[in-house]
Amino acid sequence: MRTHLPHRPTGTLDRVRNLGILAHVDAGKTTVTERMLYLTGAIHKRGEVHDGTTVTDFDAQERDRGITIFAAAVSCVWDDHRVNLIDTPGHVDFSDEVERSLRVLDGAIAVFDAVAGVEPQSETVWRQADRHQVPRIAFVNKLDRAGADLDTAVASIRDRLHTVPLVVQLPIGQEDDFIGVVDLVRMRALVWEAGSDTYTEGPVPEALAEEARLRRRTLEEAVAELHPGALEEFCAESALADTTLTAALRDLTRTGDGVVVLCGSAYRNRGTEPLLDAVVSYLPSPLDVPPVRGTLDGAERERAADPAEPFAALVFKVNSTATGRLTYLRVYAGTIGKGDVVLDVAGRRTERIGRILRVQADRNTEVDRAVAGDIVAVVGVKEARAGATLCAPSAPLLLEPPTVADPVVSVAVEARRSLDTDRLATALARLVEEDPSLAVRTDRETGQTVLSGMGELHLEVAVEKIRRAQGLDIGVGRPQVAYRETVVRGVTGLVHRHVKQDGGAGQFAHVVLDVAPLDTGTQAAADTAGEFAFSSTVTGGRVPQEYIRAVEAGCRDALAEGPLGGHPVTGVRVTLTDGATHSKDSSEMAFRTAGRFALREALRACAMTLLEPVVEVTVTVPDSAVGGVLGDLAARRGRVSGSTARAGTAVITATVPLAELFGYASRLRSRTQGRGTFTTRPTGYAPVPAGVAAGTPSR
């Protein structure tokens, strides 16, 4: 027998819940989603992650790896409420997928492992939800595991997430004997018989009656401290009525002042139905969240969640499939139908909606229209990317797009067959369109195609996706560091004569160069692109002005390859001190050639050194990991420039050679149990120390 917590039976929008499932990897998000779909009748057979049969982990890589990689949208109906669910990834490399999902959600279920409690990525997604002010309820999963303990998990929620957990259930049994829960709001026992998909309701077991009474009292006191209306009743009656407690829990959830905590075992299908009831009772509908805010002509505007308002929607995901391009939308206001024309505000172009789909992961059902509060996919939109605003052409409004984190890891990619080069470029462009946290560029100095992302796994998945989808044979390697060369000690009075006579008009140019390091005073006026300064002290018109410009052009040509290893040369000051011309054989081409060969000869005579790119790294780690992180930075030839403490964490700033940072993301996560993060900022070049080979990490 199933019963449901009370809800407010108002308009249609009040019966919509848009929520995400958030957690650390392997906490059970996908299994929770699968059980919800099964109980609501959206699917007729329960899938399992370990069998690769779940609805939301439909991608081949997800099934091979046993983890969620791509956010998947599904929809179901529970107690006459439309529940739109997004199952999000739990691995830190795919945090950007979580970010884009949270941008369009009204609520979330945070899933925690009853043994591990709050894990590193749990903290990350919780902070992301805080930034978006998304109300949450918590589900402590896997109570059937050995070592599972609800109180310990709740303590970790309180201590590590800095929130007030409001526990509304008490487990009946533990580990293998876990059979149900006591509902502390309505003081009833919900018990699942072996092999049953539904619970039976009964009185609280006598053995748990006293503990349940004490926990109900603790819950009432915690709610009364946070909710003025509940406090008034508690002071007058020394207790809270069930309806008062439910209403107060709903208010505290939606304001973020507390988080309702439920428990169960999704794998054994115990606790999922009460969790769905809690979604309906406590998490907000589109009407309960503030109107969406955007900008119009520089002024801020609001648009209410009303089907009668002008249409406004945010694109949060783009996916290229075998049947076409799917554009995922959260409709914030208005109504859209098949064939309607919408405006891509940022792109300043119109798009026509071909079809509207109610998405069920990799399956879909066509619908005639979508209204405010819906999460749907549309076919026909050709250009809009994730973060784009689609709205009624007559009422434009630009919504704030989801933030995109800067990539932290890069690899070089190339097609092993030259015939596949163009296909690879097209595939990479499509990949970046689908996943804005990926970036593709061509290294200007090495000529490599560089793919950048949030971590090694992120890039590995991206490359494998191209291999599987396009059938391309791709080579992947670490990108070469763009080293440079510079002058340490220069030369003066280097003479070069360029004479060429092979019949007809000849070539003649005579130049004298001084080459020196680019000092601080000259550097300010140097060419910012190459840090090269050129001047002439020739007098008496011995070298005409047009030939002086040709010498400078020839010197720039020579800077492309230095004598140490063929790397570009930087930080050089060249002075043309003298020269001579021939009345017939001198030309701009001759003086450009002379300048190129003269500087090459001069650089071979100079004392040169190799430069490597360095970056400023800002590392945020827990206090307990500072020592190990500092040691690792020192091993990477890093120079620490500062360290500050902030709310249980330390922020370390250091200058580190770029070549030493390959693989640092994985090492940092390993040293900090996934809780460490870092950002980088290029700061220029520094000499490679003696004894360090170019391109070879010191570790």
XYZ file of C-alpha atoms in Angstrom:
699
model
C 0.000 0.000 0.000
C 1.295 3.431 -0.915
C 0.353 6.722 0.648
C 1.624 10.164 -0.093
C 2.557 13.214 1.916
C 0.145 16.115 1.479
C 0.665 18.580 -1.319
C -0.998 21.757 -2.555
C -3.427 20.849 -5.354
C -3.272 24.143 -7.281
C -2.622 24.885 -10.971
C -0.767 22.773 -13.500
C 2.630 24.420 -12.998
C 2.408 23.662 -9.301
C 2.429 19.981 -10.249
C 5.807 20.151 -12.020
C 9.138 19.316 -10.373
C 12.417 19.898 -12.199
C 15.211 18.293 -10.241
C 18.653 16.785 -10.567
C 20.332 13.841 -8.879
C 23.685 14.919 -7.415
C 26.402 12.877 -5.729
C 29.935 11.571 -5.689
C 30.726 8.821 -8.172
C 29.329 5.413 -7.107
C 27.004 6.835 -4.456
C 24.029 5.408 -6.335
C 22.583 8.302 -8.366
C 21.797 6.262 -11.454
C 20.255 3.431 -9.422
C 18.037 5.942 -7.575
C 16.915 7.370 -10.935
C 16.265 3.880 -12.317
C 14.099 2.939 -9.318
C 12.115 6.164 -9.649
C 11.395 5.456 -13.293
C 10.343 1.905 -12.476
C 8.045 2.851 -9.595
C 6.354 5.580 -11.626
C 5.689 3.205 -14.523
C 8.002 5.041 -16.943
C 9.840 1.739 -17.474
C 8.647 -1.805 -16.914
C 11.904 -3.520 -16.059
C 14.511 -2.384 -13.585
C 17.965 -1.907 -15.082
C 21.248 -2.299 -13.207
C 24.442 -0.279 -13.527
C 26.654 -3.361 -13.320
C 24.687 -4.985 -16.145
C 24.797 -1.876 -18.334
C 21.006 -1.861 -18.620
C 20.015 1.438 -17.003
C 18.012 4.039 -18.892
C 20.159 7.097 -18.182
C 23.577 5.465 -18.675
C 22.795 4.688 -22.295
C 26.109 5.701 -23.880
C 28.456 2.814 -24.720
C 31.304 4.376 -22.732
C 29.089 4.820 -19.680
C 28.143 1.154 -19.788
C 31.733 0.066 -20.334
C 33.089 2.194 -17.485
C 30.134 1.801 -15.121
C 29.900 5.545 -14.405
C 27.701 8.407 -15.535
C 29.524 10.640 -18.018
C 26.795 12.675 -19.677
C 23.836 14.340 -17.975
C 20.670 12.520 -19.082
C 17.149 13.926 -18.876
C 14.145 11.714 -18.147
C 10.548 12.351 -17.207
C 7.936 10.510 -15.165
C 4.655 11.071 -13.326
C 4.163 10.536 -9.596
C 1.012 11.335 -7.655
C -0.298 13.458 -10.551
C 2.936 15.450 -10.650
C 5.245 15.679 -13.665
C 8.789 14.994 -12.439
C 11.559 15.987 -14.843
C 14.818 14.386 -13.722
C 18.411 14.972 -14.799
C 20.868 12.271 -13.750
C 24.215 14.097 -13.502
C 27.795 12.735 -13.521
C 29.604 12.172 -10.251
C 33.211 12.270 -11.471
C 35.046 15.556 -10.928
C 36.186 15.672 -14.566
C 32.559 16.163 -15.608
C 31.625 18.900 -13.134
C 30.755 21.188 -16.030
C 27.903 18.841 -16.989
C 26.581 19.291 -13.441
C 26.998 23.065 -13.706
C 24.921 23.310 -16.880
C 22.227 21.083 -15.379
C 21.976 23.022 -12.124
C 21.512 26.230 -14.090
C 18.091 25.041 -15.292
C 16.853 23.053 -12.262
C 14.483 24.095 -9.476
C 15.583 21.455 -6.945
C 17.876 18.503 -6.385
C 18.314 15.224 -4.537
C 21.779 14.859 -3.038
C 22.644 11.164 -2.682
C 25.175 10.042 -0.056
C 26.745 6.670 0.644
C 25.701 5.458 4.125
C 29.219 4.110 4.678
C 31.373 6.895 3.225
C 29.093 9.834 4.075
C 30.059 13.089 2.377
C 32.735 12.333 -0.230
C 34.930 14.837 -2.115
C 32.740 15.266 -5.185
C 29.711 15.501 -2.890
C 31.233 18.728 -1.555
C 31.886 20.005 -5.066
C 28.342 19.488 -6.347
C 26.934 20.848 -3.076
C 28.918 24.073 -3.550
C 27.705 24.246 -7.147
C 24.106 23.939 -5.952
C 24.771 26.643 -3.349
C 25.960 29.025 -6.070
C 22.771 28.447 -8.044
C 20.618 28.556 -4.882
C 19.022 25.220 -5.729
C 16.967 23.728 -2.845
C 17.931 20.160 -1.937
C 16.785 17.133 -0.022
C 19.274 14.419 0.970
C 18.996 10.673 0.521
C 21.416 8.487 2.492
C 21.691 5.444 0.256
C 23.113 1.924 0.661
C 21.921 1.323 4.226
C 22.106 -2.398 3.435
C 25.923 -2.259 3.160
C 28.265 -3.493 5.864
C 29.307 -0.559 8.012
C 26.376 1.632 6.999
C 25.413 4.144 9.667
C 22.817 6.878 9.203
C 23.961 8.996 12.154
C 27.570 9.054 10.968
C 26.517 10.054 7.469
C 24.287 12.807 8.877
C 27.149 14.093 11.026
C 29.344 14.373 7.926
C 26.586 16.333 6.171
C 26.451 18.734 9.108
C 30.205 19.111 9.533
C 31.435 19.152 5.938
C 28.565 20.819 4.113
C 27.795 23.346 6.876
C 24.045 22.870 6.705
C 21.339 21.792 9.146
C 20.231 18.191 8.435
C 16.601 17.521 9.362
C 16.311 13.734 9.624
C 12.749 12.600 8.959
C 13.301 8.821 8.976
C 14.709 6.141 11.269
C 16.028 2.880 9.748
C 14.379 -0.396 10.710
C 17.197 -2.927 10.894
C 20.697 -2.463 9.597
C 23.008 -3.866 6.918
C 21.544 -7.132 5.591
C 18.604 -6.827 8.000
C 17.568 -3.375 6.769
C 13.890 -3.803 5.853
C 12.282 -0.371 6.137
C 12.049 3.010 7.808
C 10.053 4.793 10.459
C 8.447 7.951 9.050
C 9.054 10.473 11.861
C 6.685 13.047 10.341
C 3.607 10.815 10.489
C 5.011 8.333 13.052
C 4.421 5.203 11.017
C 6.514 2.241 9.896
C 7.107 1.523 6.212
C 8.317 -2.037 5.656
C 9.346 -3.706 2.392
C 8.915 -7.452 2.319
C 11.562 -9.526 0.547
C 10.909 -9.492 -3.200
C 8.233 -6.797 -2.938
C 8.380 -3.532 -4.874
C 6.031 -1.697 -2.506
C 5.918 -1.146 1.215
C 3.273 -1.935 3.809
C 2.344 0.688 6.361
C 1.938 -0.126 10.036
C 2.584 1.107 13.554
C 6.101 1.843 14.746
C 7.728 -1.389 16.029
C 7.674 -1.546 19.816
C 11.457 -1.971 19.955
C 11.904 1.375 18.168
C 8.996 3.284 19.722
C 11.048 5.157 22.339
C 13.886 6.002 19.961
C 11.385 7.185 17.347
C 9.699 9.414 19.922
C 13.040 10.965 20.913
C 14.050 11.544 17.305
C 10.685 13.105 16.504
C 11.223 15.439 19.435
C 14.718 16.330 18.183
C 13.299 17.021 14.724
C 10.585 19.298 16.141
C 13.123 21.258 18.188
C 15.442 21.710 15.202
C 12.570 22.894 12.997
C 11.252 25.250 15.692
C 14.674 26.906 15.975
C 14.681 27.694 12.257
C 11.028 28.407 11.431
C 9.108 31.260 13.163
C 5.672 29.733 12.557
C 6.731 26.368 13.932
C 8.403 28.056 16.907
C 5.160 29.791 17.833
C 3.210 26.514 17.841
C 6.009 24.650 19.622
C 6.101 27.209 22.423
C 2.336 27.086 22.820
C 1.822 23.327 22.500
C 5.300 21.857 23.267
C 4.855 19.859 20.061
C 4.206 20.287 16.362
C 1.250 18.917 14.447
C 2.095 16.749 11.425
C 0.719 19.360 9.027
C 2.713 22.144 10.696
C 5.888 20.075 10.608
C 5.393 19.224 6.909
C 4.747 22.853 5.978
C 7.773 24.021 7.965
C 10.028 21.404 6.355
C 8.827 22.565 2.935
C 9.630 26.194 3.760
C 13.057 25.406 5.208
C 13.949 23.298 2.176
C 12.994 26.000 -0.272
C 14.815 28.762 1.611
C 17.887 26.581 2.069
C 17.879 26.981 5.866
C 17.721 23.210 6.325
C 17.921 19.999 4.352
C 15.461 17.140 4.798
C 17.288 13.813 5.146
C 15.755 10.486 4.101
C 17.369 7.065 3.922
C 17.105 3.711 2.184
C 18.685 1.316 -0.272
C 17.913 2.069 -3.913
C 19.482 -1.194 -5.063
C 17.011 -3.179 -2.945
C 14.227 -0.733 -3.800
C 13.725 0.324 -0.189
C 13.024 3.965 0.486
C 12.429 5.167 -3.086
C 8.673 5.752 -2.776
C 8.999 7.995 0.316
C 11.760 9.830 -1.550
C 9.359 10.537 -4.423
C 6.775 11.705 -1.905
C 9.364 14.059 -0.426
C 10.153 15.433 -3.903
C 6.491 16.322 -4.352
C 6.065 17.716 -0.838
C 9.263 19.657 -0.219
C 10.982 20.631 -3.471
C 9.692 23.698 -5.323
C 7.621 23.904 -8.469
C 8.384 26.507 -11.169
C 5.875 28.761 -9.402
C 7.801 28.585 -6.128
C 11.092 29.924 -7.508
C 11.685 33.600 -8.348
C 10.858 34.727 -11.899
C 13.741 34.283 -14.310
C 15.859 37.409 -14.721
C 17.517 38.583 -17.904
C 18.679 41.731 -19.638
C 17.115 43.787 -22.391
C 18.946 46.788 -23.835
C 21.205 46.837 -20.786
C 18.317 46.895 -18.309
C 17.388 43.958 -16.090
C 13.995 42.375 -16.663
C 11.931 39.587 -15.082
C 9.685 37.079 -16.774
C 7.242 34.983 -14.777
C 6.719 31.233 -15.162
C 3.449 31.672 -17.020
C 2.398 29.990 -20.291
C 0.772 33.289 -21.317
C 4.022 35.280 -21.030
C 6.297 35.818 -24.065
C 8.394 32.729 -24.745
C 11.852 32.514 -23.102
C 14.041 29.411 -22.780
C 17.674 28.551 -22.074
C 19.669 25.997 -24.071
C 21.621 23.872 -21.599
C 22.751 20.954 -23.748
C 23.330 20.139 -27.411
C 23.662 16.589 -28.695
C 24.356 15.360 -32.219
C 22.653 12.047 -32.908
C 22.358 9.778 -35.914
C 18.956 11.316 -36.670
C 19.943 14.956 -36.242
C 20.822 17.668 -33.761
C 18.965 17.745 -30.450
C 18.847 21.038 -28.551
C 17.787 20.699 -24.900
C 15.740 23.572 -23.471
C 14.420 24.676 -20.124
C 11.325 26.722 -20.866
C 11.049 29.513 -18.312
C 8.097 31.442 -19.726
C 5.547 31.255 -22.479
C 4.538 28.479 -24.857
C 6.199 27.073 -27.959
C 4.772 24.847 -30.659
C 6.002 22.987 -33.706
C 6.856 25.338 -36.553
C 7.275 28.402 -34.335
C 10.095 30.831 -35.083
C 12.291 31.826 -32.138
C 15.132 34.297 -31.731
C 18.646 33.318 -30.645
C 19.351 36.556 -28.809
C 23.147 36.400 -28.545
C 23.551 35.028 -32.079
C 21.036 37.557 -33.460
C 19.469 34.968 -35.719
C 16.084 33.283 -35.919
C 15.522 29.522 -35.754
C 12.491 27.436 -36.621
C 11.332 24.681 -34.275
C 10.797 21.506 -36.290
C 9.776 19.039 -33.576
C 9.409 19.080 -29.791
C 10.388 15.958 -27.869
C 9.726 14.727 -24.348
C 13.075 13.104 -23.647
C 13.629 9.762 -21.947
C 17.442 9.578 -22.042
C 18.166 8.216 -25.554
C 14.477 7.740 -26.348
C 11.879 10.424 -26.930
C 8.208 11.054 -27.496
C 7.004 13.832 -29.770
C 4.673 16.428 -28.269
C 2.800 19.317 -29.887
C 3.992 22.057 -27.546
C 6.036 22.927 -24.493
C 5.074 25.429 -21.817
C 6.744 27.261 -18.963
C 8.367 24.791 -16.576
C 9.041 22.111 -19.192
C 12.407 20.544 -19.976
C 12.326 19.289 -23.565
C 14.500 18.759 -26.620
C 13.782 20.394 -29.958
C 14.794 19.505 -33.499
C 15.443 22.150 -36.136
C 17.625 24.576 -34.212
C 20.871 24.604 -36.198
C 23.190 27.163 -34.627
C 22.279 27.787 -30.975
C 24.858 26.465 -28.530
C 24.705 25.598 -24.839
C 24.052 28.798 -22.920
C 22.052 30.443 -25.726
C 18.740 32.160 -25.023
C 15.808 31.367 -27.305
C 12.838 33.698 -27.015
C 9.917 35.237 -28.855
C 11.255 37.559 -31.609
C 8.820 40.241 -30.490
C 10.017 40.154 -26.859
C 13.784 39.503 -26.701
C 15.375 38.749 -23.349
C 18.947 37.596 -22.732
C 19.293 35.060 -19.910
C 22.554 34.499 -18.062
C 24.312 31.441 -19.522
C 25.899 28.715 -17.371
C 29.510 29.404 -16.471
C 32.173 27.355 -18.230
C 35.315 26.414 -16.304
C 38.708 26.916 -17.893
C 40.287 23.672 -19.143
C 43.169 22.381 -17.016
C 44.577 19.496 -19.046
C 45.546 19.296 -22.733
C 46.621 16.631 -25.192
C 47.754 16.777 -28.787
C 45.560 14.889 -31.276
C 46.169 14.014 -34.887
C 44.697 11.755 -37.533
C 47.092 8.928 -38.313
C 46.059 9.094 -41.952
C 46.455 12.434 -43.726
C 43.206 11.767 -45.586
C 41.334 11.927 -42.245
C 42.639 15.351 -41.190
C 39.559 17.245 -42.367
C 37.216 14.660 -40.824
C 39.025 15.009 -37.501
C 38.698 18.809 -37.602
C 34.940 18.492 -38.238
C 34.552 15.937 -35.436
C 36.448 18.146 -32.972
C 34.294 21.149 -33.854
C 31.153 19.109 -33.225
C 32.588 17.820 -29.950
C 33.243 21.357 -28.669
C 29.726 22.365 -29.712
C 28.281 19.575 -27.576
C 30.612 20.118 -24.611
C 31.614 23.769 -23.991
C 34.137 22.691 -21.339
C 36.290 21.290 -24.148
C 38.483 23.600 -26.234
C 40.379 23.014 -29.466
C 43.195 25.160 -30.772
C 46.146 24.927 -33.110
C 49.425 25.656 -31.387
C 50.913 28.538 -33.333
C 54.491 27.473 -32.739
C 54.308 23.675 -32.829
C 51.452 23.338 -35.329
C 49.770 20.688 -33.174
C 46.019 20.412 -32.756
C 45.528 20.667 -28.995
C 42.406 19.413 -27.230
C 41.884 20.811 -23.726
C 39.444 19.710 -21.034
C 38.816 19.258 -17.323
C 40.984 16.200 -16.741
C 42.610 13.161 -18.257
C 39.403 11.085 -18.081
C 37.440 13.896 -19.687
C 39.852 13.994 -22.636
C 40.045 10.217 -22.842
C 36.257 10.024 -23.137
C 36.200 12.799 -25.751
C 38.817 11.109 -27.942
C 37.127 7.729 -27.609
C 33.812 9.302 -28.608
C 35.359 10.504 -31.871
C 36.933 7.115 -32.504
C 33.647 5.287 -32.017
C 31.351 7.760 -33.753
C 33.556 8.601 -36.720
C 35.669 5.458 -37.024
C 38.842 7.544 -37.042
C 42.283 6.273 -36.098
C 43.565 9.067 -33.836
C 46.981 9.507 -32.323
C 47.055 11.142 -28.900
C 50.084 12.502 -27.103
C 51.204 15.133 -24.682
C 51.537 18.485 -26.459
C 55.043 19.759 -26.933
C 55.965 22.696 -24.771
C 56.700 25.798 -26.858
C 60.260 26.531 -25.792
C 62.074 29.692 -26.841
C 65.664 30.854 -27.020
C 67.212 34.151 -25.959
C 70.529 35.971 -25.917
C 72.541 36.031 -22.705
C 75.646 37.757 -24.068
C 75.661 39.493 -27.454
C 78.164 40.373 -30.145
C 79.122 43.667 -31.809
C 80.290 44.636 -35.247
C 79.257 41.427 -37.032
C 79.822 42.004 -40.744
C 77.914 40.202 -43.454
C 78.197 40.722 -47.196
C 75.586 39.227 -49.463
C 76.851 39.046 -53.015
C 75.223 37.003 -55.747
C 76.065 37.185 -59.440
C 74.698 34.581 -61.873
C 74.277 36.561 -65.038
C 72.014 39.517 -65.475
C 71.098 41.624 -62.448
C 72.955 40.563 -59.319
C 72.356 40.991 -55.588
C 74.504 43.050 -53.268
C 74.027 44.013 -49.622
C 76.525 44.862 -46.915
C 75.367 45.095 -43.272
C 77.015 45.439 -39.863
C 74.965 44.364 -36.840
C 75.197 44.651 -33.072
C 73.144 41.992 -31.182
C 72.405 42.260 -27.461
C 69.884 41.035 -24.893
C 66.719 43.087 -24.764
C 67.095 45.125 -21.588
C 64.192 46.308 -19.438
C 64.221 49.810 -20.801
C 64.136 48.695 -24.423
C 61.683 45.871 -23.748
C 58.874 48.272 -23.040
C 59.107 49.603 -26.582
C 59.721 46.206 -28.150
C 57.436 44.324 -30.457
C 54.964 42.752 -28.014
C 54.368 39.733 -30.199
C 57.985 38.597 -30.356
C 59.882 40.771 -27.847
C 62.213 42.026 -30.557
C 63.613 45.536 -30.917
C 65.338 46.864 -34.022
C 67.066 50.192 -34.548
C 69.522 51.808 -36.937
C 72.448 54.162 -36.260
C 73.575 54.376 -39.888
C 74.379 57.953 -40.923
C 75.151 59.745 -44.128
C 72.624 57.771 -46.145
C 74.966 54.815 -46.495
C 71.889 52.552 -46.321
C 68.621 54.037 -47.661
C 65.536 53.891 -45.404
C 63.734 51.322 -47.551
C 66.734 49.008 -47.250
C 66.798 49.491 -43.465
C 63.197 48.250 -43.303
C 64.216 45.261 -45.433
C 67.052 44.425 -43.005
C 64.567 44.512 -40.129
C 62.246 42.162 -42.017
C 65.145 39.781 -42.646
C 66.061 39.801 -38.947
C 62.480 38.902 -38.051
C 62.681 35.992 -40.470
C 65.804 34.743 -38.676
C 64.046 34.816 -35.271
C 61.827 31.876 -36.270
C 64.574 29.337 -35.544
C 67.334 29.679 -32.963
C 70.713 27.918 -32.912
C 70.093 25.784 -29.809
C 67.172 23.685 -30.977
C 65.320 25.508 -33.697
C 62.978 27.228 -31.219
C 61.789 30.821 -31.798
C 64.175 33.493 -30.509
C 62.880 36.208 -28.183
C 64.252 39.023 -26.064
C 66.742 40.334 -28.644
C 67.834 43.852 -29.552
C 69.417 44.287 -32.984
C 71.135 47.483 -34.144
C 72.188 48.168 -37.734
C 75.394 50.186 -37.319
C 76.767 50.375 -40.854
C 76.335 49.108 -44.381
C 76.989 49.674 -48.053
C 75.068 49.482 -51.310
C 75.759 48.920 -54.995
C 74.370 51.290 -57.559
C 72.917 48.477 -59.717
C 72.753 45.247 -57.701
C 71.318 46.423 -54.360
C 67.601 45.825 -53.702
C 65.165 45.318 -50.855
C 65.288 41.574 -51.448
C 69.082 41.569 -51.227
C 69.095 43.504 -47.945
C 66.329 41.290 -46.492
C 68.390 38.216 -47.324
C 71.480 39.851 -45.839
C 69.636 40.711 -42.641
C 68.380 37.120 -42.260
C 71.782 35.479 -42.732
C 73.595 38.136 -40.699
C 71.401 37.625 -37.642
C 71.620 33.828 -37.911
C 75.406 34.109 -37.942
C 75.336 36.560 -35.041
C 73.121 34.303 -32.911
C 75.531 31.406 -33.406
C 78.266 33.658 -32.048
C 76.192 34.837 -29.060
C 75.855 33.090 -25.712
C 72.281 31.691 -25.834
C 69.987 30.051 -23.312
C 66.759 28.056 -23.541
C 63.542 29.491 -22.106
C 60.494 27.512 -20.953
C 56.953 28.780 -20.381
C 55.972 29.247 -16.747
C 52.555 29.707 -15.196
C 51.239 31.015 -11.934
C 49.351 28.209 -10.213
C 46.766 28.852 -7.515
C 46.029 25.660 -5.587
C 43.142 25.344 -3.108
C 43.490 22.346 -0.779
C 42.300 21.184 2.655
C 44.582 22.163 5.538
C 45.484 18.521 6.091
C 46.998 18.222 2.603
C 49.163 21.362 2.571
C 52.442 19.594 3.366
C 52.112 17.022 0.609
C 51.041 19.624 -1.946
C 53.978 21.915 -1.101
C 56.381 18.991 -1.461
C 54.893 18.053 -4.810
C 55.165 21.641 -6.083
C 58.833 21.728 -5.029
C 59.451 18.485 -6.918
C 57.956 20.177 -9.979
C 60.456 23.039 -9.682
C 57.736 25.302 -8.361
C 58.493 28.460 -6.395
C 55.847 29.230 -3.787
C 55.031 32.926 -3.631
C 52.232 32.954 -1.080
C 49.847 30.963 1.082
C 46.648 32.025 2.826
C 44.172 30.181 5.047
C 40.452 30.296 4.336
C 37.686 28.360 6.115
C 39.512 25.089 6.599
C 41.374 25.318 3.322
C 44.691 26.759 2.205
C 45.247 28.746 -0.984
C 48.798 28.341 -2.287
C 50.243 30.446 -5.095
C 53.349 29.271 -6.940
C 55.188 29.729 -10.219
C 55.713 26.417 -11.991
C 57.128 25.469 -15.418
C 54.306 24.447 -17.729
C 56.085 21.227 -18.688
C 55.913 20.080 -15.064
C 52.111 20.434 -14.871
C 51.144 17.623 -17.215
C 49.339 15.082 -15.070
C 49.131 17.492 -12.134
C 45.325 17.408 -12.013
C 45.314 13.674 -11.315
C 48.198 13.927 -8.836
C 46.512 16.744 -6.923
C 43.241 14.850 -6.684
C 45.091 11.781 -5.480
C 46.945 13.726 -2.777
C 43.818 15.535 -1.588
C 41.218 12.762 -2.035
C 39.683 14.749 -4.854
C 39.141 17.880 -2.755
C 41.958 19.955 -4.239
C 41.498 22.321 -7.168
C 43.852 24.557 -9.097
C 43.874 27.282 -11.717
C 46.723 28.543 -13.890
C 47.686 31.850 -15.475
C 50.537 32.245 -17.983
C 53.228 34.598 -16.733
C 55.887 34.392 -19.450
C 59.153 32.515 -19.883
C 62.065 31.655 -17.618
C 65.488 30.074 -18.276
C 65.661 26.295 -18.147
C 68.010 25.392 -15.271
C 71.251 23.657 -16.075
C 70.883 19.885 -15.980
C 67.180 19.902 -16.898
C 66.520 18.523 -20.362
C 63.890 20.312 -22.429
C 60.579 18.511 -22.359
C 61.605 16.130 -19.554
C 59.703 16.562 -16.247
C 61.964 16.658 -13.222
C 59.933 14.060 -11.313
